[in-house]
Coordinates of C-alpha atoms in Angstrom, one line a residue:
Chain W
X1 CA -27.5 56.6 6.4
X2 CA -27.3 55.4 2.8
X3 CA -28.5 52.1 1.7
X4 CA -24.7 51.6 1.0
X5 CA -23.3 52.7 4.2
X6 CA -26.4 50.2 6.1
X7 CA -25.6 47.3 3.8
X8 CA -21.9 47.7 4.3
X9 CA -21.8 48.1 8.5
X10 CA -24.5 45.3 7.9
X11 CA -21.3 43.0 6.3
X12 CA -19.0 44.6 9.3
X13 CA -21.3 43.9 12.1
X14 CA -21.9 40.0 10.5
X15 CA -18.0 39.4 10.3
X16 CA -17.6 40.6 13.9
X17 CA -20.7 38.8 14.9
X18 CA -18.7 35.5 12.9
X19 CA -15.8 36.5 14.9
X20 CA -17.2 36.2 18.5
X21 CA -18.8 33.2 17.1
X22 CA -15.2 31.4 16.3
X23 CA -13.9 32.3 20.2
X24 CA -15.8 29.4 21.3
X25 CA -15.7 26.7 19.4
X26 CA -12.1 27.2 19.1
X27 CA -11.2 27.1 22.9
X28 CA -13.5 24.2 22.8
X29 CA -11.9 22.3 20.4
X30 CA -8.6 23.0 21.8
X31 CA -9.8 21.3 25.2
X32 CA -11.2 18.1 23.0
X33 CA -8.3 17.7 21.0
X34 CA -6.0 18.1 24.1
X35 CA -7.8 16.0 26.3
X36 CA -7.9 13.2 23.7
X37 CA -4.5 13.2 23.3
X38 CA -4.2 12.9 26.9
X39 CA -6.5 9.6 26.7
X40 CA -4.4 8.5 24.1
X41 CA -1.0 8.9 25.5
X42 CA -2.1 7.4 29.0
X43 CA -4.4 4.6 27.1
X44 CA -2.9 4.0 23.6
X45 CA -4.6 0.7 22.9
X46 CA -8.1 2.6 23.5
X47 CA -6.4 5.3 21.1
X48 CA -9.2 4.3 18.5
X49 CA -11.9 4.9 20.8
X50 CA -10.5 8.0 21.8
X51 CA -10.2 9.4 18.2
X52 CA -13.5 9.0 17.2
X53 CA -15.1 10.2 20.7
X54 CA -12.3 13.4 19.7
X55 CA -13.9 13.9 16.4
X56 CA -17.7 13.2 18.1
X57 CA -17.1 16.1 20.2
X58 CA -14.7 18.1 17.8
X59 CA -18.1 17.8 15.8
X60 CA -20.7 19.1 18.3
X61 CA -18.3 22.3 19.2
X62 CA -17.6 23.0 15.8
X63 CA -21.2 23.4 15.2
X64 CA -21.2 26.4 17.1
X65 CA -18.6 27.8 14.6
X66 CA -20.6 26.5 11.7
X67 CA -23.3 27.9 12.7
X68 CA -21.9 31.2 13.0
X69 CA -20.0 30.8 9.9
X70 CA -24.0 30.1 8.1
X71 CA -24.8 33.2 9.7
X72 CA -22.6 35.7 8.8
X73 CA -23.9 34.9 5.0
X74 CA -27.2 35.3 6.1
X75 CA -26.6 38.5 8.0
Chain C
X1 CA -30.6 60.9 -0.8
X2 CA -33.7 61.3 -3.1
X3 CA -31.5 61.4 -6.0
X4 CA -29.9 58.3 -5.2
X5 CA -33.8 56.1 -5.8
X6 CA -32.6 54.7 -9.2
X7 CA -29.5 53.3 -7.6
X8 CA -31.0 51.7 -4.6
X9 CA -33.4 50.0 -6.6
X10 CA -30.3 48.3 -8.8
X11 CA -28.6 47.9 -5.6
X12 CA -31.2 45.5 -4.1
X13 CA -31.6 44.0 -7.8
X14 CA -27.8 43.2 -7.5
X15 CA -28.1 41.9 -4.0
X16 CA -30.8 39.7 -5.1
X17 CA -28.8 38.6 -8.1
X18 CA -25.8 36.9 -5.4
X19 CA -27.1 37.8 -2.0
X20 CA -24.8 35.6 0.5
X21 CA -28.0 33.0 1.0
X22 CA -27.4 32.2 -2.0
X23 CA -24.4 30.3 -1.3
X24 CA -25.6 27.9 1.0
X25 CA -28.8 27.3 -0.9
X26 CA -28.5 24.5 -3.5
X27 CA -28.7 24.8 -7.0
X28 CA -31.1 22.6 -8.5
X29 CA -29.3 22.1 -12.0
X30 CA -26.2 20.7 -9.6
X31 CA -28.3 19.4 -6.9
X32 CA -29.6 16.9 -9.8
X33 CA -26.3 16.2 -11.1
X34 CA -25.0 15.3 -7.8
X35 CA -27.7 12.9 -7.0
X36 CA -26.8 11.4 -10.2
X37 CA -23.5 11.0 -9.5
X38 CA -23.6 9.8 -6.3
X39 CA -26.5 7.3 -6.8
X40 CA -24.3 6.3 -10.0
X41 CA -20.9 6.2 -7.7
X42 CA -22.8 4.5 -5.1
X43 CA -24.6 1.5 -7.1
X44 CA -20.8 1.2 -9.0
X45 CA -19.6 0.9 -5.4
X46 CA -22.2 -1.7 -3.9
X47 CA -22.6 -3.9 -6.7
X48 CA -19.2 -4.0 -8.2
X49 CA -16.3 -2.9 -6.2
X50 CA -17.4 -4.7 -3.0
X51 CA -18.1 -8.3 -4.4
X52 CA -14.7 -7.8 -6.8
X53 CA -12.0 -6.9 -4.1
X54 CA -13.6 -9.6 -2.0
X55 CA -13.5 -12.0 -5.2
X56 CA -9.7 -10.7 -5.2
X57 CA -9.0 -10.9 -1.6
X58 CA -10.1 -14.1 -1.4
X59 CA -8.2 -15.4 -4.4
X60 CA -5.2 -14.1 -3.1
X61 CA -5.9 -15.7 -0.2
X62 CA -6.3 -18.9 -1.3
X63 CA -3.4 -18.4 -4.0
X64 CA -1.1 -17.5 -0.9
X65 CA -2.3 -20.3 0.9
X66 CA -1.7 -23.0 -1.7
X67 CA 1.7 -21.3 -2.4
X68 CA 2.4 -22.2 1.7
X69 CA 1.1 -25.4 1.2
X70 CA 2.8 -26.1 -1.9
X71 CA 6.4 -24.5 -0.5
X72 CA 5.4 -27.0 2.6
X73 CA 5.2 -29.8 0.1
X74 CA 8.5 -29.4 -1.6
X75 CA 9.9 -28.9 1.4
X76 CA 9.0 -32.3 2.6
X77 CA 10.1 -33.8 -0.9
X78 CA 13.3 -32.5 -1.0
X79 CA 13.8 -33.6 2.5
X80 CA 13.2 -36.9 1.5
X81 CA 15.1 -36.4 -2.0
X82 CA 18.0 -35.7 0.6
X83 CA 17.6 -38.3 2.9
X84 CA 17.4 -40.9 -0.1
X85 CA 20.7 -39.2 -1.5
X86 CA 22.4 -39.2 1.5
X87 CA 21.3 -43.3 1.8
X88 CA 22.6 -44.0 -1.5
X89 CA 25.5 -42.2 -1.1
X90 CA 26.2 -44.1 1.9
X91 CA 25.3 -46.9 0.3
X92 CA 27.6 -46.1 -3.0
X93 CA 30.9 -45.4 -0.4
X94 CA 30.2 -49.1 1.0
X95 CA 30.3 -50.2 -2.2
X96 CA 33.3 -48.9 -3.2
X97 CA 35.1 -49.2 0.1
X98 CA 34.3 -53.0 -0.9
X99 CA 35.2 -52.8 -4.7
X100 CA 38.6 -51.7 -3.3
X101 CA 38.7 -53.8 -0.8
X102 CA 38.0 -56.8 -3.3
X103 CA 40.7 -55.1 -6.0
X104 CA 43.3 -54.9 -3.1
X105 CA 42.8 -58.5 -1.8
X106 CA 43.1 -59.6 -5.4
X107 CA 45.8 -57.6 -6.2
X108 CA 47.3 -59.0 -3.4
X109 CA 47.1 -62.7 -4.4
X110 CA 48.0 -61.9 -7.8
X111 CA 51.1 -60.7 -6.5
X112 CA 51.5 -63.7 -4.4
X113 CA 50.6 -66.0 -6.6
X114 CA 53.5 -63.6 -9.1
X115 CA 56.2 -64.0 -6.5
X116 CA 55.3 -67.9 -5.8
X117 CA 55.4 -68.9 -9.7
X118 CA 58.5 -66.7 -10.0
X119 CA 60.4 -68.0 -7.1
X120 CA 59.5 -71.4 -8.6
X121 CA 60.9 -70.5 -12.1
X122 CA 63.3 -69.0 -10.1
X123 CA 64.4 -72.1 -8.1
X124 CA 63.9 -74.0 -11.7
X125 CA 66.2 -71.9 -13.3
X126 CA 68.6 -72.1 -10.9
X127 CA 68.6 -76.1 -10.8
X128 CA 69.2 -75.8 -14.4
X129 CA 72.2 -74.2 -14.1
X130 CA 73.6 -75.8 -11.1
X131 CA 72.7 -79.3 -13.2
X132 CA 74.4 -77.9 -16.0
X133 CA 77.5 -76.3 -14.3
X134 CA 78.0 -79.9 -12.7
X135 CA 77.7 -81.7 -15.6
X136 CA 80.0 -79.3 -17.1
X137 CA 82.6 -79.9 -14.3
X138 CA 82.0 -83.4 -14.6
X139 CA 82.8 -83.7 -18.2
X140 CA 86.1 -80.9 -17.3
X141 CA 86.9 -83.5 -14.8
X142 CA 86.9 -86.3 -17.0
X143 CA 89.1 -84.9 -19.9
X144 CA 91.2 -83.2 -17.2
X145 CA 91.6 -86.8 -15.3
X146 CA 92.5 -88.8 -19.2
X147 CA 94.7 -85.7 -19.8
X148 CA 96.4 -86.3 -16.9
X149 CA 96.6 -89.9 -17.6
X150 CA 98.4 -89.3 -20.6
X151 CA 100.5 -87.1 -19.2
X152 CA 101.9 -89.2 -16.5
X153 CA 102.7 -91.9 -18.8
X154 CA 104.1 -90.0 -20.9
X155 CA 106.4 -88.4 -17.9
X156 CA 106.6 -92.4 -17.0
X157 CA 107.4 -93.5 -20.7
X158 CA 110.6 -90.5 -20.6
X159 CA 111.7 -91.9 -16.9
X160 CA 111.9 -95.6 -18.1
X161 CA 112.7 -95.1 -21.8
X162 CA 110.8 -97.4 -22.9
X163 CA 106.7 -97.9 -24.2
X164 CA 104.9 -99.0 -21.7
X165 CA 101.6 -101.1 -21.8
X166 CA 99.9 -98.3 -23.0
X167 CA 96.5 -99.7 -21.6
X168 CA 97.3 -101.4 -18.6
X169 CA 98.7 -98.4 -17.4
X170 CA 96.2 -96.0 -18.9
X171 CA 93.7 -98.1 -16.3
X172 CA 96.2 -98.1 -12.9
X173 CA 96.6 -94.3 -13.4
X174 CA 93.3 -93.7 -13.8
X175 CA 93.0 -95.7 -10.6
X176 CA 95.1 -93.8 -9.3
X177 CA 93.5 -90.6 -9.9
X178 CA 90.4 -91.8 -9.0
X179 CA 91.6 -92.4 -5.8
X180 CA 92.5 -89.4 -5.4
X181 CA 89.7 -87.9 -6.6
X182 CA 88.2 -90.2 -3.9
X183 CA 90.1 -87.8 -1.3
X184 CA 89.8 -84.8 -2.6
X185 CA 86.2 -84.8 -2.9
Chain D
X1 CA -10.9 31.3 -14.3
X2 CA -13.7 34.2 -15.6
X3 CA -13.9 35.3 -11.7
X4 CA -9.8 35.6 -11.7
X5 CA -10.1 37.6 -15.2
X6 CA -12.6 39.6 -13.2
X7 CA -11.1 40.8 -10.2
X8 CA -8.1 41.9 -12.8
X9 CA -10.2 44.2 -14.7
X10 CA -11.3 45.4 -11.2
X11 CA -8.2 45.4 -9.4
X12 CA -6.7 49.2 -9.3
X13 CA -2.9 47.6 -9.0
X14 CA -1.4 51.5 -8.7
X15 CA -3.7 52.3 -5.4
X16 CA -4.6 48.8 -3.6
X17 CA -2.7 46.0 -2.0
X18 CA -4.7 43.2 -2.4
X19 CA -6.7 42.4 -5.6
X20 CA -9.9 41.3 -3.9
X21 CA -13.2 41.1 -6.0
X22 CA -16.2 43.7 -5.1
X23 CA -18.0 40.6 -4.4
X24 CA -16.4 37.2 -3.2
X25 CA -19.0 35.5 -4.1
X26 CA -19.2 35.6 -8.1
X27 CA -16.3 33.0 -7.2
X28 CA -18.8 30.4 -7.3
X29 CA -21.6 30.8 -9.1
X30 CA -20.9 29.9 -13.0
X31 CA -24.2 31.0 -14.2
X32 CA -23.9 30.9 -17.9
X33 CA -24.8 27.5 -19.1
X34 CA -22.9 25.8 -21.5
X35 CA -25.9 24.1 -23.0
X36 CA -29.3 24.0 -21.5
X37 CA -31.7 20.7 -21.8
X38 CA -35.5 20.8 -21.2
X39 CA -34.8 23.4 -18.4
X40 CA -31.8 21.7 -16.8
X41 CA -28.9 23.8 -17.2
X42 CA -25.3 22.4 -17.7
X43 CA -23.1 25.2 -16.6
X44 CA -19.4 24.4 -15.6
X45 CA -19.9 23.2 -12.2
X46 CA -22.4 20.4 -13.1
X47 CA -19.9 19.3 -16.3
X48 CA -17.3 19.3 -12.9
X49 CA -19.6 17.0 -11.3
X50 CA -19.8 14.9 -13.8
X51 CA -15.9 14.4 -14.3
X52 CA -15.7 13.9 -10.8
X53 CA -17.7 11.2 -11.1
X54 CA -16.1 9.8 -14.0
X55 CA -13.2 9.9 -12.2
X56 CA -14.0 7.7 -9.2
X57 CA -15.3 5.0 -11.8
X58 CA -12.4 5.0 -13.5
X59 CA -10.0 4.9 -10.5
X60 CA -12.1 2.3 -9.0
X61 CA -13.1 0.5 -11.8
X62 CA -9.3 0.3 -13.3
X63 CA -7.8 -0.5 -10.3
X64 CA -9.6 -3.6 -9.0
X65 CA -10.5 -4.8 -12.7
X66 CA -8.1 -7.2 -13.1
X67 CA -8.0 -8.6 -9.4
X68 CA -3.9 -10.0 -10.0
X69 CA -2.5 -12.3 -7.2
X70 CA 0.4 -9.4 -7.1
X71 CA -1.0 -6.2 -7.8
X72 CA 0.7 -3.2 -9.4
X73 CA 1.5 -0.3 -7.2
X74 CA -2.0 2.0 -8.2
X75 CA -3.8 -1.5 -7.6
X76 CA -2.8 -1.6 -4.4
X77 CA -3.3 1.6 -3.5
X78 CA -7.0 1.6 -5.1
X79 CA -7.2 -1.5 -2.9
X80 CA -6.0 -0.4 0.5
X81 CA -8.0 2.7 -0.1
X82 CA -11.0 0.1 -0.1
X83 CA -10.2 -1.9 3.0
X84 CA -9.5 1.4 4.3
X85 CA -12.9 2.4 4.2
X86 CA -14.0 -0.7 4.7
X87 CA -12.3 -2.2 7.9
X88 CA -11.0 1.2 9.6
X89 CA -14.2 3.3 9.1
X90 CA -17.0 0.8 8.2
X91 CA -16.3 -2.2 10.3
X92 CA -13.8 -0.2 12.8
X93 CA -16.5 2.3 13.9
X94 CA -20.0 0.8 13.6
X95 CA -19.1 -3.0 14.2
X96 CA -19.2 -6.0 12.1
X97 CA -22.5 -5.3 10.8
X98 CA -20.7 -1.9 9.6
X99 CA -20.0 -3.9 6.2
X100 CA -23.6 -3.7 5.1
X101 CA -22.5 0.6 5.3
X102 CA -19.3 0.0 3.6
X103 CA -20.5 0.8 -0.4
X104 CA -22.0 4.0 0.8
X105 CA -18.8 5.3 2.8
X106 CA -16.8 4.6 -0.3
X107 CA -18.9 6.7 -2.4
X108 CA -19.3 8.9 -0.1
X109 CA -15.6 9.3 0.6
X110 CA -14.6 9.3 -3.4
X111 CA -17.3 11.5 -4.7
X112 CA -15.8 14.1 -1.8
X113 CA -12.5 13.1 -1.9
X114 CA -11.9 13.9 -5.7
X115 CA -14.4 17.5 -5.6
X116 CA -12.1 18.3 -3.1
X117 CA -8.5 17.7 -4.5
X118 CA -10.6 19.8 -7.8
X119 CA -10.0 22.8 -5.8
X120 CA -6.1 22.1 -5.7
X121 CA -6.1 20.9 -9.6
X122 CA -4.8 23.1 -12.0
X123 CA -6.9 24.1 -14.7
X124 CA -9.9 23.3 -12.7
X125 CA -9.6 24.7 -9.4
X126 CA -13.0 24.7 -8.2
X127 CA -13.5 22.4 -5.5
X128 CA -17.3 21.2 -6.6
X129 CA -18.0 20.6 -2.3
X130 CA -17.8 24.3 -2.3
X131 CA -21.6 24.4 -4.2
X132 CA -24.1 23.2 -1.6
X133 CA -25.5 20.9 -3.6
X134 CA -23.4 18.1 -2.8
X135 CA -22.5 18.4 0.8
X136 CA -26.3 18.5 1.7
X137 CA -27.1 15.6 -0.1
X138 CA -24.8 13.6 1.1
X139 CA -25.6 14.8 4.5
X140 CA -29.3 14.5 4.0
X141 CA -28.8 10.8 3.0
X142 CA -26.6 10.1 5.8
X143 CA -29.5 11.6 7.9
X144 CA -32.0 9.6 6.5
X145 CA -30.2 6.3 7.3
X146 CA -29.2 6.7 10.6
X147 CA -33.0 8.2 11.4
X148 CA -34.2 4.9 9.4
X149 CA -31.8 2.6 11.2
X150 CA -32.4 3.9 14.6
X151 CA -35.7 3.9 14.5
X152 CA -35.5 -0.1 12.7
X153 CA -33.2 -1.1 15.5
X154 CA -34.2 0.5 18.7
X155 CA -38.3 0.7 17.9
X156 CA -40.0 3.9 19.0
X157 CA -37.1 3.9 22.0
X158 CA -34.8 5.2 19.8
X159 CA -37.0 8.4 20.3
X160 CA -38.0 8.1 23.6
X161 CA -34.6 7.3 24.6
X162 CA -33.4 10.9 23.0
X163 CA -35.9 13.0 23.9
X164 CA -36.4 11.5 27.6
X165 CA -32.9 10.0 28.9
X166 CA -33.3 7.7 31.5
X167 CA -29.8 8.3 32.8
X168 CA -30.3 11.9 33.5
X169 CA -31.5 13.5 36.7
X170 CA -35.0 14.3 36.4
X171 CA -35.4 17.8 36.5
X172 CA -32.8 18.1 33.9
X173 CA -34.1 15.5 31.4
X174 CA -36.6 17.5 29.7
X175 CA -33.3 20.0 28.8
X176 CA -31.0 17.4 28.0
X177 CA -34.0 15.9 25.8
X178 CA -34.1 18.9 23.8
X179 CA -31.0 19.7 23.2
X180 CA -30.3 16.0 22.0
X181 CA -33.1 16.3 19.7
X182 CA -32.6 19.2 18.4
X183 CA -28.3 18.2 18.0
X184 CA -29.2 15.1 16.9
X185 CA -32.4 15.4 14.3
X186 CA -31.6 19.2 13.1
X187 CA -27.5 20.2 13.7
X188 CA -26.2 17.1 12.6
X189 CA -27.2 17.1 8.9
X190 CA -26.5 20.9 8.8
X191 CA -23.3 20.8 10.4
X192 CA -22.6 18.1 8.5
X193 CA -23.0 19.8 5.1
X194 CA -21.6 23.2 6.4
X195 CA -18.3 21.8 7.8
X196 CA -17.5 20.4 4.5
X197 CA -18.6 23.5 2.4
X198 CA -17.1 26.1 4.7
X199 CA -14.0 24.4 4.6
X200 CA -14.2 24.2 0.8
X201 CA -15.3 27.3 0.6
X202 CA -13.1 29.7 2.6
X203 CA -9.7 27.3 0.8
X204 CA -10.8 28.4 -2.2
X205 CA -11.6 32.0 -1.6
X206 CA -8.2 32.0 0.1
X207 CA -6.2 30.4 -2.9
X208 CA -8.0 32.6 -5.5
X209 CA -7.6 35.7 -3.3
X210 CA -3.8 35.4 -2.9
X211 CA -2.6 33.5 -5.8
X212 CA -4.4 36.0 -8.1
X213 CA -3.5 38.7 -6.2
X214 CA -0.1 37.3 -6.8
X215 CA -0.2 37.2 -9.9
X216 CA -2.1 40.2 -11.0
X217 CA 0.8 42.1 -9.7
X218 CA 3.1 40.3 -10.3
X219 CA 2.4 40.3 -14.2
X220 CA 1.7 44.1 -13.9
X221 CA 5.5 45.3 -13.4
X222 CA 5.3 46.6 -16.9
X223 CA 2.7 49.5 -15.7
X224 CA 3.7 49.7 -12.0
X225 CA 7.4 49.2 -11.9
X226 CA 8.7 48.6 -8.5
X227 CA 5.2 48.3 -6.7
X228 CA 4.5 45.2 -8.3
X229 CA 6.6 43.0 -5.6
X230 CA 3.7 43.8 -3.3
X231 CA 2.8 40.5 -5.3
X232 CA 5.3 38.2 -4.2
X233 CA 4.5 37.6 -0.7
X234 CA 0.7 36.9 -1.6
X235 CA 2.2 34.3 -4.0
X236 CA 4.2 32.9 -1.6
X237 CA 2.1 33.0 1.0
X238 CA -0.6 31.3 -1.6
X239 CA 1.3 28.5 -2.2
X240 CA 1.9 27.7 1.0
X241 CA -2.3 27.6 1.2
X242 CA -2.3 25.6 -1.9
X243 CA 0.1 22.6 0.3
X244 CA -2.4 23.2 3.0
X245 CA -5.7 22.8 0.8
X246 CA -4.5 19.3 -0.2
X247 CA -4.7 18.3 3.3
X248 CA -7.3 20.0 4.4
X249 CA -9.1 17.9 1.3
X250 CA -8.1 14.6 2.2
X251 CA -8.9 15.6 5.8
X252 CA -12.7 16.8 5.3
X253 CA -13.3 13.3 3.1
X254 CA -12.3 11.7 5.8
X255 CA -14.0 13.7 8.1
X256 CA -17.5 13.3 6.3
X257 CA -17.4 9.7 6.1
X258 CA -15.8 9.5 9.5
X259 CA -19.1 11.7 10.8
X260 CA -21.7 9.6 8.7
X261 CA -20.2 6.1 9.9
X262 CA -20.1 7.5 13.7
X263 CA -24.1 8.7 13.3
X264 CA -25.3 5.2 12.0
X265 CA -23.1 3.6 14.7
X266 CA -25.1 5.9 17.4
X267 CA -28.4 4.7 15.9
X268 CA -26.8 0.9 15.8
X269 CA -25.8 0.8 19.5
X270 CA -27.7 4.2 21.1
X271 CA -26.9 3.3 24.8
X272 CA -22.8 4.5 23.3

């Protein structure tokens, strides 16, 4: 294998591995943002609390994806 | 493969030139200038913008406050304004319910007073006359009675043919006549 | 602008579909200095950085100079933009000793806002939050004062209380421990600086990539004829990025001071 073809399935592999990566997080965050919602709708004077607990915890699942995302221009 | 050395070697040169690290290290030239900035942004923000939108706030505050109070104020003055108005107004209708009142009730006795004085001119006048006309008929009467006088006699002077005591008859007719007048009256 | 100029020279408009360059990330480095001092070189993104900071002085310091009892329609704005940040974010989220926070949200908040909306304004288009530079400082300060004000606040508990969590079952408090640490000492600042640069980042790779793409065709019909609407979508499409970058600008300012007000409020009150 050339240097080329390694550095270039190298890049592939890295954008799949940032792919798998993004599943996560993004299921996650689709549960956080949904359940906050939720909290809001059935609580909406605690709606404040709510938002910022949403963007705590959007926060700690994105990091998976940010992480990921650091990654891949690592890789 | 081996005649591909020369561009390997560039390849990793090139890689190493903008390898993807790269992009999440810093650069130090921009890394500098940010701090900069930011400290500069940040000391802008703490010791200016903070104490002058409170300044602000808190004038507008107090102007809106005093424009309340002052609104409030008015509002009390004009009430009173009104309420004095309206008294004086009240007061000023009396007044010239009473000025009428006063004119009428004068009016009312200068037309009295009018009528009396002219009913007594009235009543004057009409003595006058009647004290003329009956003066007047007195005097008629008195010509009318010596016309009469003469008459008669001289009626009396063609029955007898002769002059008669002109004077002693003059007085019996008129005696006469007088008696008369005596019944007709 | 050089990296659009680029990827034309590169871009074979008669064999591909989509002019991207050979290597995305030329897109953000501006190496050539304009003028170098003692070492320190100015290229374009540092001369960026600077505007943007002459920017939020003069927004700020033009629209609260004059302080009126009725303010014009950018005062106001300039001014509920402060009492934004103030009330909502500072006082909302930490609590009412928040305020002391409130000059370092604001310029955390401009500084970000206005490198952001860079990326969506024309003849500049290069969001400065895209370098690294400023999201990690600004995370790396954030970092330091919620460390500095837990540790101020709470003692040594604010440690103890991390790394061995009273409320947690005992078997599992030496895993809980270590993943708080390690979340809340070594992700946080990170993640904190990435989300904002990756955002940044991938909008302007995305705008460049499809509005030049656009246009490179586009502007080829001359040598291409009829192949050059292959163009028009990738316009299209890139403008309807561009409307989405602008919110996706405001959103991460707000997100980043949102973040750095919710971490000091953690170290304020760590039994939340």
């Amino acid at each position: 294998m050339t240097p080329e073809a390694a550095d270039v399935l190298k890049g592939a592999i890295a954008l799949v591995g940032y792919g798998l990566a993004a599943v996560g997080p993004g299921i996650g965050i689709g549960i956080v943002v949904g359940n906050a919602i939720q909290a809001m709708a059935r609580q909406p004077e605690a709606a404040g609390m709510a938002r910022t607990t949403m963007f705590l915890g959007i926060a700690f699942t994105e990091a998976l994806a940010l992480i990921g995302f650091v990654l891949f221009f690592i890789a | 493969m081996f005649a591909s050395a020369t561009p390997w070697l560039l390849a990793t040169e090139a890689a190493e030139e903008s390898e993807g690290i790269d992009l999440l290290l810093p650069e130090s030239s921009e890394l500098i200038a940010g701090i900069i900035a930011f400290a500069i942004i940040f000391f802008f923000a703490w010791k200016w913008v903070f104490p002058t939108i409170t300044k602000t706030l808190e004038s507008r505050q107090a102007a809106i406050k005093a424009g309340f109070e002052a609104a409030e104020a008015a509002k009390v003055e004009a009430e009173s304004l009104k309420n004095d108005y309206q008294a004086q107004l009240a007061q000023a209708r009396e007044e010239a319910g009473r000025i009428v009142e006063e004119a009428r009730q004068a009016g009312e006795s200068v037309r009295a007073e009018v009528v009396a004085r002219a009913d007594v001119e009235a009543a004057a006048i009409k003595e006058r006359a009647t004290a003329d006309m009956s003066g007047e008929r007195d005097r008629v009467a008195a010509s009318l009675r010596r016309e009469v006088a003469d008459l008669s006699l001289d009626v009396a002077e063609k029955v007898v043919g002769s002059s008669l005591d002109r004077a002693s008859q003059q007085a019996l007719v008129d005696r006469y006549i007088d008696e008369l007048g005596g019944l007709g009256s | 602008m050089e990296s659009v100029i680029l990827a034309a020279s590169e871009c074979d408009v008669s064999e591909e579909i989509i002019c991207a360059p050979k290597d995305v990330l030329e897109l953000f480095f501006f190496e050539d200095a304009l003028f170098t001092i003692g070492g320190f070189n100015f290229t374009r993104t540092v001369f960026l950085i600077f505007l943007a900071m002459f920017i939020v002085l003069g927004l700020l310091y033009f629209g609260l100079r004059k302080g009126e009892k009725v303010p014009s329609k950018f005062a106001a704005a300039i001014e509920s933009l402060v009492t934004f940040v103030k009330e909502d974010i500072a006082i909302g989220i930490i609590g009412p000793e928040g305020v002391k926070y409130a000059p370092y949200l604001l310029a955390v908040f401009m500084f970000v806002i206005v490198g952001n909306l860079f990326e969506v304004t024309p003849l500049i288009n290069f969001p400065i939050t895209s370098r690294m530079a400023i999201p990690l400082f600004i995370s790396l300060v954030t970092w330091v004062i919620f460390v500095f004000v837990g540790f101020k606040k709470n003692g040594i508990s604010y440690l103890t209380g991390l790394i061995w969590p009273k409320s947690v079952p005992i078997a599992l408090r030496w895993l809980v421990g270590i993943i708080e640490f390690v979340s809340t000492f070594l992700l946080r600042p990170v993640t904190l600086a990435v989300r904002l640069f990756a955002n940044l980042v991938a909008g302007h790779l995305m705008l460049t990539l499809l509005l030049a793409s656009g246009w490179i065709f586009i502007s080829s019909v001359g040598d291409i004829g009829a192949r050059a609407i292959i163009g028009l979508p990738w316009f299209v499409f890139g403008l309807g990025i561009y409307l989405f970058e602008i919110v996706v600008a405001v959103l991460q300012a707000y997100i980043i001071t949102l973040l750095s007000a919710v971490y000091v409020q953690t170290s304020v009150h760590p039994e939340h």
